[in-house]
Structures are given as C-alpha cells and as structure tokens.
Amino acid sequence: MSALRISIELPVHGVTFAQVRELARACEAAGLDGVWVPDHLVSLRPDGETPLECTTLLAALAATTTLRIGPLVLALPLRAHALLALQMRTLAALAPGRLVLGVGLGGFTYRRAARALGVTARDDAERAATLADDVARLRASVQEDAAQPVPVWLGGRSRAVLDAAARVADGWNCPFVAELEARSRELDRACAAAGRDPATLTRSVYCLAALAESDAEARRRADAARTMTRLFGDLERAHVFGTPPRALARLRELRALGVSEVVLHIAGDHASKLDAVALLARDVLPALRAG
C-alpha cells in the first residue's frame, strides 16, 4: 500500500497573514506534505468577513516556505483564462516542482461570487460542458515554460467533474468524505470510458479534523466548526476526529479506500490549529509512515 500524504487547508477567513504564515511554517516543521489555500472570493456567509485572496496568498507562501502548495480549488469559471495562466506560471517559477494546480467549477458560492465580481454567472450545464476543454487549455498554457511539470487536479463530485478528471487531470479531490467510495467507483467507470488506467489518477479527499489529547477537547474544537459541519457532515462520525490513535485509525481507513492524500481542515482557533499540527507530527505521522 502506498504512503499517505497528509496536508492542511490553510484558513483565509478571520485570520491575519502572520497567523497563516505561522501555521504554514508549523506544518513545514512538522513534516507535513503540503498546504492548500481555498479560493473563497467572497465570505462563506453573506454577512461574513472578507477572506484573504488565494493566488496572492500562495505567492507569499511560495516565497516563505519550502512546502508543496496549491489552490483547493480555483473557481475556474470566475477567472479570466489568460490572467490565470500567467498567475500560475509565475507561481510555478516561485515554487518550482512544488505547485499543484487544483481547479473546479466554482463551488457553492459561485453565483454570489459572480455577482460580487461583476461576472456574468453561467448555468451549471454550460460550465460543465466546457470544463474538460478549459482545463486542458489551462494546463497547456501553464506548462508552456514551466521548468517542471505542474500537476492539475480537479475538485468536485459531479459527473462532469469526474468525466473531465478522467480525461484531462492528474488528480481528483473528493470534497465530501461520506461520498468517497461511491464517487471513486464513478471515477473508475469514467476512466474506463476514457480508456485510462484508473491507477494513473491521484485521489485525495477533503476532511474536517478535530484533534486533541482527549475526545472531550476534540468535541470542543469541533463545536467551533459548526458552519463547516452543516456543509460537510458530522465531524465525529465521518471525518478525522479525536485523540491521535483514533485519528490514525481513520487515516488508515481512508488509505485503504485508495486515497493518496488527505487534506485536513483543522477545526478550532489559531492556537488549536497549531496544537493539532504538533499532535500530528508527534503522535500520528510517525506511526502512519511506519505502516
């Protein structure tokens, strides 16, 4: 069984850049495999705080850490192709061999973000119909003068995303862990239809995580992620929860389902996130990497 990568989704809401940088550097010191930045062009809540912008933050991280970095995932229909390709080529130059380009159809804030940016929103079918071609065109543009390959991942759960991933992507991210097995089987069928070996497509999953020395403290931290659990499901039952042994067991279950990377959204305040990274480094990663 292949090694399982563990990476972190960095926060962009209600945080300073100094906090994000501190968390990224803690991940680097802990030996984690990478950090990902969400492309939230508007707040998750209509009345929420303005988020940090994805590509700007990635550029800063490229210059201040040696970690593998990437967007998870860029809202492709909201980005002008030529500008996005230039931004990604620049990132590839800032972080040679360390950039993974994650893209998607726009997520649940797509229409609100389109209004905020003054972009004409396209319906689901129109965005889906052009996805594979859009990704292929972006890949070619980014790879034009890159010193090393830039893997392209597609994130999402729709049939259009799975079909496009099978045709043109290097990897796929499942945003809902409860759907991992079913969507992975659909992806296998899409690969077969495209004449592709499913084993050549990297699979990752997005998980909430509440980690602590005790389950009681983990529940307290999970309570801080109520907005996320409403979107992504019960944290304790479906995601990565609890003490290090319990978290380790869940990560091994995910690896057994064919996942190569787990991207963790760590619940809790800044101090809780730093503590969770320290727990991963001390009590989870060594056992996970030892098999």
mmCIF file of C-alpha atoms in Angstrom:
data_model
loop_
_atom_site.group_PDB
_atom_site.id
_atom_site.type_symbol
_atom_site.label_atom_id
_atom_site.label_comp_id
_atom_site.label_asym_id
_atom_site.label_seq_id
_atom_site.Cartn_x
_atom_site.Cartn_y
_atom_site.Cartn_z
ATOM 1 C CA MET A 1 0.000 0.000 0.000
ATOM 2 C CA SER A 2 1.371 3.421 -0.949
ATOM 3 C CA ALA A 3 2.278 6.091 1.576
ATOM 4 C CA LEU A 4 -0.468 8.517 2.530
ATOM 5 C CA ARG A 5 0.230 12.220 2.258
ATOM 6 C CA ILE A 6 -1.228 14.499 4.922
ATOM 7 C CA SER A 7 -1.661 18.165 4.134
ATOM 8 C CA ILE A 8 -3.548 21.104 5.606
ATOM 9 C CA GLU A 9 -6.050 23.573 4.204
ATOM 10 C CA LEU A 10 -4.961 26.976 5.459
ATOM 11 C CA PRO A 11 -7.616 29.370 6.792
ATOM 12 C CA VAL A 12 -8.481 32.524 4.850
ATOM 13 C CA HIS A 13 -11.382 33.859 6.955
ATOM 14 C CA GLY A 14 -10.915 35.841 10.140
ATOM 15 C CA VAL A 15 -7.125 35.459 10.177
ATOM 16 C CA THR A 16 -4.098 37.638 9.552
ATOM 17 C CA PHE A 17 -1.355 36.763 7.121
ATOM 18 C CA ALA A 18 1.018 36.447 10.076
ATOM 19 C CA GLN A 19 -1.183 33.691 11.505
ATOM 20 C CA VAL A 20 -1.416 31.891 8.162
ATOM 21 C CA ARG A 21 2.361 32.073 7.742
ATOM 22 C CA GLU A 22 2.924 30.779 11.289
ATOM 23 C CA LEU A 23 0.610 27.828 10.629
ATOM 24 C CA ALA A 24 2.293 27.056 7.303
ATOM 25 C CA ARG A 25 5.719 27.142 8.922
ATOM 26 C CA ALA A 26 4.460 24.858 11.698
ATOM 27 C CA CYS A 27 3.287 22.421 9.008
ATOM 28 C CA GLU A 28 6.702 22.594 7.379
ATOM 29 C CA ALA A 29 8.493 21.942 10.676
ATOM 30 C CA ALA A 30 6.105 19.077 11.416
ATOM 31 C CA GLY A 31 6.975 17.312 8.175
ATOM 32 C CA LEU A 32 3.525 17.579 6.641
ATOM 33 C CA ASP A 33 3.290 17.093 2.899
ATOM 34 C CA GLY A 34 1.833 20.424 1.851
ATOM 35 C CA VAL A 35 -0.610 23.260 2.376
ATOM 36 C CA TRP A 36 -3.621 24.213 0.287
ATOM 37 C CA VAL A 37 -5.439 27.536 0.008
ATOM 38 C CA PRO A 38 -9.180 27.721 -0.757
ATOM 39 C CA ASP A 39 -10.352 30.109 -3.473
ATOM 40 C CA HIS A 40 -13.033 31.918 -1.492
ATOM 41 C CA LEU A 41 -13.696 35.081 -3.456
ATOM 42 C CA VAL A 42 -16.488 36.012 -1.050
ATOM 43 C CA SER A 43 -17.175 35.114 2.554
ATOM 44 C CA LEU A 44 -18.749 31.757 3.267
ATOM 45 C CA ARG A 45 -21.590 33.709 4.915
ATOM 46 C CA PRO A 46 -23.240 36.680 3.176
ATOM 47 C CA ASP A 47 -22.516 38.833 6.253
ATOM 48 C CA GLY A 48 -19.083 37.361 6.996
ATOM 49 C CA GLU A 49 -15.601 38.835 6.908
ATOM 50 C CA THR A 50 -13.675 39.373 3.673
ATOM 51 C CA PRO A 51 -11.317 36.449 3.022
ATOM 52 C CA LEU A 52 -7.656 36.555 2.046
ATOM 53 C CA GLU A 53 -7.236 36.078 -1.711
ATOM 54 C CA CYS A 54 -5.974 32.703 -2.890
ATOM 55 C CA THR A 55 -3.347 33.433 -5.551
ATOM 56 C CA THR A 56 -1.786 36.327 -3.607
ATOM 57 C CA LEU A 57 -1.516 34.162 -0.512
ATOM 58 C CA LEU A 58 0.013 31.291 -2.489
ATOM 59 C CA ALA A 59 2.674 33.626 -3.868
ATOM 60 C CA ALA A 60 3.590 34.755 -0.363
ATOM 61 C CA LEU A 61 3.751 31.147 0.848
ATOM 62 C CA ALA A 62 5.884 30.125 -2.111
ATOM 63 C CA ALA A 63 8.461 32.675 -1.039
ATOM 64 C CA THR A 64 8.354 31.968 2.717
ATOM 65 C CA THR A 65 8.196 28.164 2.942
ATOM 66 C CA THR A 66 9.549 25.144 1.068
ATOM 67 C CA LEU A 67 6.240 23.307 1.230
ATOM 68 C CA ARG A 68 4.265 21.870 -1.632
ATOM 69 C CA ILE A 69 1.447 24.353 -2.262
ATOM 70 C CA GLY A 70 -1.713 24.652 -4.290
ATOM 71 C CA PRO A 71 -5.209 26.093 -4.540
ATOM 72 C CA LEU A 72 -8.019 23.798 -3.453
ATOM 73 C CA VAL A 73 -9.656 24.642 -5.718
ATOM 74 C CA LEU A 74 -9.630 27.661 -8.022
ATOM 75 C CA ALA A 75 -13.055 28.682 -9.273
ATOM 76 C CA LEU A 76 -12.202 28.273 -12.932
ATOM 77 C CA PRO A 77 -15.342 29.927 -14.413
ATOM 78 C CA LEU A 78 -14.649 33.119 -12.414
ATOM 79 C CA ARG A 79 -11.086 33.548 -13.634
ATOM 80 C CA ALA A 80 -10.002 35.056 -16.953
ATOM 81 C CA HIS A 81 -8.001 32.321 -18.690
ATOM 82 C CA ALA A 82 -5.008 34.397 -19.817
ATOM 83 C CA LEU A 83 -4.609 36.113 -16.442
ATOM 84 C CA LEU A 84 -4.971 32.859 -14.501
ATOM 85 C CA ALA A 85 -2.418 31.123 -16.731
ATOM 86 C CA LEU A 86 0.046 33.973 -16.124
ATOM 87 C CA GLN A 87 -0.535 33.819 -12.363
ATOM 88 C CA MET A 88 0.017 30.060 -12.303
ATOM 89 C CA ARG A 89 3.159 30.275 -14.469
ATOM 90 C CA THR A 90 4.504 32.849 -12.012
ATOM 91 C CA LEU A 91 3.680 30.596 -9.068
ATOM 92 C CA ALA A 92 5.376 27.668 -10.801
ATOM 93 C CA ALA A 93 8.504 29.820 -11.145
ATOM 94 C CA LEU A 94 8.334 30.885 -7.485
ATOM 95 C CA ALA A 95 7.876 27.296 -6.302
ATOM 96 C CA PRO A 96 9.454 25.043 -8.939
ATOM 97 C CA GLY A 97 8.301 21.465 -8.542
ATOM 98 C CA ARG A 98 6.104 22.411 -5.576
ATOM 99 C CA LEU A 99 2.906 23.694 -7.218
ATOM 100 C CA VAL A 100 -0.177 21.538 -7.707
ATOM 101 C CA LEU A 101 -2.923 23.345 -9.595
ATOM 102 C CA GLY A 102 -6.350 22.472 -8.227
ATOM 103 C CA VAL A 103 -9.353 23.753 -10.179
ATOM 104 C CA GLY A 104 -13.110 23.302 -10.101
ATOM 105 C CA LEU A 105 -16.473 24.590 -11.256
ATOM 106 C CA GLY A 106 -16.873 27.270 -8.599
ATOM 107 C CA GLY A 107 -18.480 25.627 -5.592
ATOM 108 C CA PHE A 108 -21.494 26.690 -3.596
ATOM 109 C CA THR A 109 -20.555 30.395 -3.511
ATOM 110 C CA TYR A 110 -20.216 30.595 -7.305
ATOM 111 C CA ARG A 111 -23.265 32.763 -8.034
ATOM 112 C CA ARG A 112 -22.679 35.113 -5.103
ATOM 113 C CA ALA A 113 -19.015 35.493 -6.117
ATOM 114 C CA ALA A 114 -20.009 36.171 -9.734
ATOM 115 C CA ARG A 115 -22.314 38.985 -8.593
ATOM 116 C CA ALA A 116 -19.633 40.467 -6.334
ATOM 117 C CA LEU A 117 -17.053 40.412 -9.152
ATOM 118 C CA GLY A 118 -19.424 41.712 -11.819
ATOM 119 C CA VAL A 119 -19.076 38.480 -13.804
ATOM 120 C CA THR A 120 -21.996 37.011 -15.703
ATOM 121 C CA ALA A 121 -22.898 33.746 -13.998
ATOM 122 C CA ARG A 122 -23.157 30.717 -16.282
ATOM 123 C CA ASP A 123 -25.571 27.909 -15.567
ATOM 124 C CA ASP A 124 -24.360 24.537 -14.332
ATOM 125 C CA ALA A 125 -24.741 22.772 -17.674
ATOM 126 C CA GLU A 126 -22.776 25.429 -19.571
ATOM 127 C CA ARG A 127 -19.898 25.383 -17.092
ATOM 128 C CA ALA A 128 -19.852 21.596 -17.113
ATOM 129 C CA ALA A 129 -19.863 21.372 -20.898
ATOM 130 C CA THR A 130 -16.633 23.354 -21.256
ATOM 131 C CA LEU A 131 -14.796 22.077 -18.170
ATOM 132 C CA ALA A 132 -12.520 19.482 -19.774
ATOM 133 C CA ASP A 133 -11.527 21.841 -22.601
ATOM 134 C CA ASP A 134 -10.949 24.700 -20.143
ATOM 135 C CA VAL A 135 -8.686 22.514 -18.008
ATOM 136 C CA ALA A 136 -6.755 21.197 -20.999
ATOM 137 C CA ARG A 137 -6.205 24.730 -22.291
ATOM 138 C CA LEU A 138 -5.059 25.960 -18.875
ATOM 139 C CA ARG A 139 -2.702 23.008 -18.467
ATOM 140 C CA ALA A 140 -1.070 23.730 -21.826
ATOM 141 C CA SER A 141 -0.679 27.426 -21.009
ATOM 142 C CA VAL A 142 0.817 26.846 -17.559
ATOM 143 C CA GLN A 143 3.145 24.116 -18.778
ATOM 144 C CA GLU A 144 4.432 26.256 -21.652
ATOM 145 C CA ASP A 145 7.610 27.435 -19.938
ATOM 146 C CA ALA A 146 7.499 25.662 -16.571
ATOM 147 C CA ALA A 147 10.820 24.121 -15.561
ATOM 148 C CA GLN A 148 8.999 21.130 -14.051
ATOM 149 C CA PRO A 149 5.565 19.594 -14.599
ATOM 150 C CA VAL A 150 2.642 21.246 -12.798
ATOM 151 C CA PRO A 151 0.087 18.573 -11.882
ATOM 152 C CA VAL A 152 -3.526 19.596 -12.407
ATOM 153 C CA TRP A 153 -6.199 18.301 -10.059
ATOM 154 C CA LEU A 154 -9.949 18.630 -10.395
ATOM 155 C CA GLY A 155 -12.053 19.019 -7.286
ATOM 156 C CA GLY A 156 -15.735 18.157 -7.112
ATOM 157 C CA ARG A 157 -18.315 15.416 -7.075
ATOM 158 C CA SER A 158 -20.469 15.993 -10.169
ATOM 159 C CA ARG A 159 -20.499 13.709 -13.172
ATOM 160 C CA ALA A 160 -18.960 16.496 -15.248
ATOM 161 C CA VAL A 161 -16.015 16.836 -12.867
ATOM 162 C CA LEU A 162 -15.409 13.086 -12.737
ATOM 163 C CA ASP A 163 -15.569 12.741 -16.522
ATOM 164 C CA ALA A 164 -13.210 15.692 -17.013
ATOM 165 C CA ALA A 165 -10.821 14.369 -14.363
ATOM 166 C CA ALA A 166 -10.674 11.011 -16.138
ATOM 167 C CA ARG A 167 -9.910 12.731 -19.442
ATOM 168 C CA VAL A 168 -7.507 15.552 -18.631
ATOM 169 C CA ALA A 169 -6.462 15.703 -14.952
ATOM 170 C CA ASP A 170 -3.578 14.272 -12.965
ATOM 171 C CA GLY A 171 -5.597 14.066 -9.775
ATOM 172 C CA TRP A 172 -9.050 14.355 -8.225
ATOM 173 C CA ASN A 173 -10.155 15.707 -4.870
ATOM 174 C CA CYS A 174 -13.361 14.441 -3.298
ATOM 175 C CA PRO A 175 -14.853 17.302 -1.261
ATOM 176 C CA PHE A 176 -17.295 15.125 0.706
ATOM 177 C CA VAL A 177 -15.672 12.239 2.554
ATOM 178 C CA ALA A 178 -19.008 10.477 3.080
ATOM 179 C CA GLU A 179 -19.296 10.140 -0.704
ATOM 180 C CA LEU A 180 -15.729 8.969 -1.297
ATOM 181 C CA GLU A 181 -16.416 5.328 -2.071
ATOM 182 C CA ALA A 182 -19.375 5.966 -4.373
ATOM 183 C CA ARG A 183 -17.691 8.807 -6.267
ATOM 184 C CA SER A 184 -14.460 6.830 -6.567
ATOM 185 C CA ARG A 185 -16.376 3.997 -8.244
ATOM 186 C CA GLU A 186 -17.911 6.533 -10.641
ATOM 187 C CA LEU A 187 -14.428 7.823 -11.376
ATOM 188 C CA ASP A 188 -13.268 4.293 -12.178
ATOM 189 C CA ARG A 189 -16.100 3.987 -14.708
ATOM 190 C CA ALA A 190 -15.248 7.385 -16.207
ATOM 191 C CA CYS A 191 -11.609 6.294 -16.583
ATOM 192 C CA ALA A 192 -12.712 3.089 -18.298
ATOM 193 C CA ALA A 193 -14.869 5.093 -20.715
ATOM 194 C CA ALA A 194 -11.899 7.369 -21.456
ATOM 195 C CA GLY A 195 -9.564 4.406 -21.987
ATOM 196 C CA ARG A 196 -7.461 5.354 -18.977
ATOM 197 C CA ASP A 197 -5.966 3.220 -16.231
ATOM 198 C CA PRO A 198 -7.658 4.485 -13.011
ATOM 199 C CA ALA A 199 -4.415 3.902 -11.099
ATOM 200 C CA THR A 200 -2.793 6.775 -13.014
ATOM 201 C CA LEU A 201 -5.133 9.314 -11.400
ATOM 202 C CA THR A 202 -4.159 10.535 -7.923
ATOM 203 C CA ARG A 203 -7.071 10.551 -5.489
ATOM 204 C CA SER A 204 -7.384 12.829 -2.498
ATOM 205 C CA VAL A 205 -10.133 13.638 -0.037
ATOM 206 C CA TYR A 206 -11.041 16.739 1.928
ATOM 207 C CA CYS A 207 -11.718 16.115 5.620
ATOM 208 C CA LEU A 208 -12.584 18.210 8.601
ATOM 209 C CA ALA A 209 -10.346 17.457 11.567
ATOM 210 C CA ALA A 210 -10.771 17.969 15.306
ATOM 211 C CA LEU A 211 -7.655 16.599 17.011
ATOM 212 C CA ALA A 212 -6.773 16.791 20.695
ATOM 213 C CA GLU A 213 -5.341 14.836 23.614
ATOM 214 C CA SER A 214 -8.891 13.850 24.640
ATOM 215 C CA ASP A 215 -12.165 13.271 22.811
ATOM 216 C CA ALA A 216 -13.804 15.870 25.064
ATOM 217 C CA GLU A 217 -11.370 18.562 23.909
ATOM 218 C CA ALA A 218 -11.780 17.387 20.311
ATOM 219 C CA ARG A 219 -15.557 17.870 20.656
ATOM 220 C CA ARG A 220 -15.000 21.380 21.962
ATOM 221 C CA ARG A 221 -12.872 22.177 18.924
ATOM 222 C CA ALA A 222 -15.384 20.527 16.591
ATOM 223 C CA ASP A 223 -18.056 22.812 18.018
ATOM 224 C CA ALA A 224 -16.119 25.759 16.566
ATOM 225 C CA ALA A 225 -16.641 24.275 13.093
ATOM 226 C CA ARG A 226 -20.449 24.189 13.142
ATOM 227 C CA THR A 227 -20.700 26.114 9.871
ATOM 228 C CA MET A 228 -18.442 23.583 8.155
ATOM 229 C CA THR A 229 -20.195 20.548 9.618
ATOM 230 C CA ARG A 230 -23.507 21.828 8.272
ATOM 231 C CA LEU A 231 -21.920 21.709 4.825
ATOM 232 C CA PHE A 232 -19.688 18.637 5.072
ATOM 233 C CA GLY A 233 -21.386 16.334 7.562
ATOM 234 C CA ASP A 234 -20.909 15.118 11.100
ATOM 235 C CA LEU A 235 -17.269 15.609 12.042
ATOM 236 C CA GLU A 236 -17.026 12.905 14.696
ATOM 237 C CA ARG A 237 -18.651 10.190 12.599
ATOM 238 C CA ALA A 238 -17.306 10.847 9.107
ATOM 239 C CA HIS A 239 -14.133 12.907 9.310
ATOM 240 C CA VAL A 240 -10.856 12.819 11.281
ATOM 241 C CA PHE A 241 -11.708 13.187 14.947
ATOM 242 C CA GLY A 242 -10.390 12.645 18.426
ATOM 243 C CA THR A 243 -7.167 11.532 20.030
ATOM 244 C CA PRO A 244 -4.105 10.647 17.932
ATOM 245 C CA PRO A 245 -4.835 6.870 17.965
ATOM 246 C CA ARG A 246 -8.388 7.499 16.810
ATOM 247 C CA ALA A 247 -7.241 9.915 14.095
ATOM 248 C CA LEU A 248 -4.578 7.436 12.968
ATOM 249 C CA ALA A 249 -7.171 4.672 12.607
ATOM 250 C CA ARG A 250 -9.380 6.896 10.462
ATOM 251 C CA LEU A 251 -6.487 7.930 8.222
ATOM 252 C CA ARG A 252 -5.607 4.279 7.689
ATOM 253 C CA GLU A 253 -9.224 3.603 6.695
ATOM 254 C CA LEU A 254 -9.030 6.350 4.091
ATOM 255 C CA ARG A 255 -5.758 5.000 2.733
ATOM 256 C CA ALA A 256 -7.375 1.567 2.388
ATOM 257 C CA LEU A 257 -10.041 3.205 0.190
ATOM 258 C CA GLY A 258 -7.372 4.171 -2.366
ATOM 259 C CA VAL A 259 -6.715 7.729 -1.226
ATOM 260 C CA SER A 260 -3.179 9.071 -1.745
ATOM 261 C CA GLU A 261 -3.648 12.336 0.149
ATOM 262 C CA VAL A 262 -5.908 13.625 2.911
ATOM 263 C CA VAL A 263 -6.382 17.385 3.064
ATOM 264 C CA LEU A 264 -7.348 18.419 6.596
ATOM 265 C CA HIS A 265 -9.405 21.456 7.514
ATOM 266 C CA ILE A 266 -8.468 21.755 11.188
ATOM 267 C CA ALA A 267 -11.234 22.959 13.482
ATOM 268 C CA GLY A 268 -10.677 25.457 16.255
ATOM 269 C CA ASP A 269 -8.915 28.757 16.795
ATOM 270 C CA HIS A 270 -5.344 29.536 15.757
ATOM 271 C CA ALA A 271 -3.830 28.017 18.902
ATOM 272 C CA SER A 272 -5.917 24.855 18.434
ATOM 273 C CA LYS A 273 -4.710 24.506 14.851
ATOM 274 C CA LEU A 274 -1.077 24.813 15.921
ATOM 275 C CA ASP A 275 -1.656 22.254 18.670
ATOM 276 C CA ALA A 276 -3.279 19.842 16.195
ATOM 277 C CA VAL A 277 -0.302 20.141 13.833
ATOM 278 C CA ALA A 278 2.034 19.365 16.764
ATOM 279 C CA LEU A 279 -0.071 16.293 17.632
ATOM 280 C CA LEU A 280 0.070 15.117 14.029
ATOM 281 C CA ALA A 281 3.853 15.483 13.995
ATOM 282 C CA ARG A 282 4.439 13.744 17.297
ATOM 283 C CA ASP A 283 1.775 11.047 17.544
ATOM 284 C CA VAL A 284 0.244 10.411 14.122
ATOM 285 C CA LEU A 285 2.662 10.870 11.226
ATOM 286 C CA PRO A 286 5.456 8.596 12.538
ATOM 287 C CA ALA A 287 3.027 5.697 13.041
ATOM 288 C CA LEU A 288 1.284 6.365 9.728
ATOM 289 C CA ARG A 289 4.554 6.422 7.790
ATOM 290 C CA ALA A 290 5.803 3.332 9.574
ATOM 291 C CA GLY A 291 2.911 1.440 8.016
#
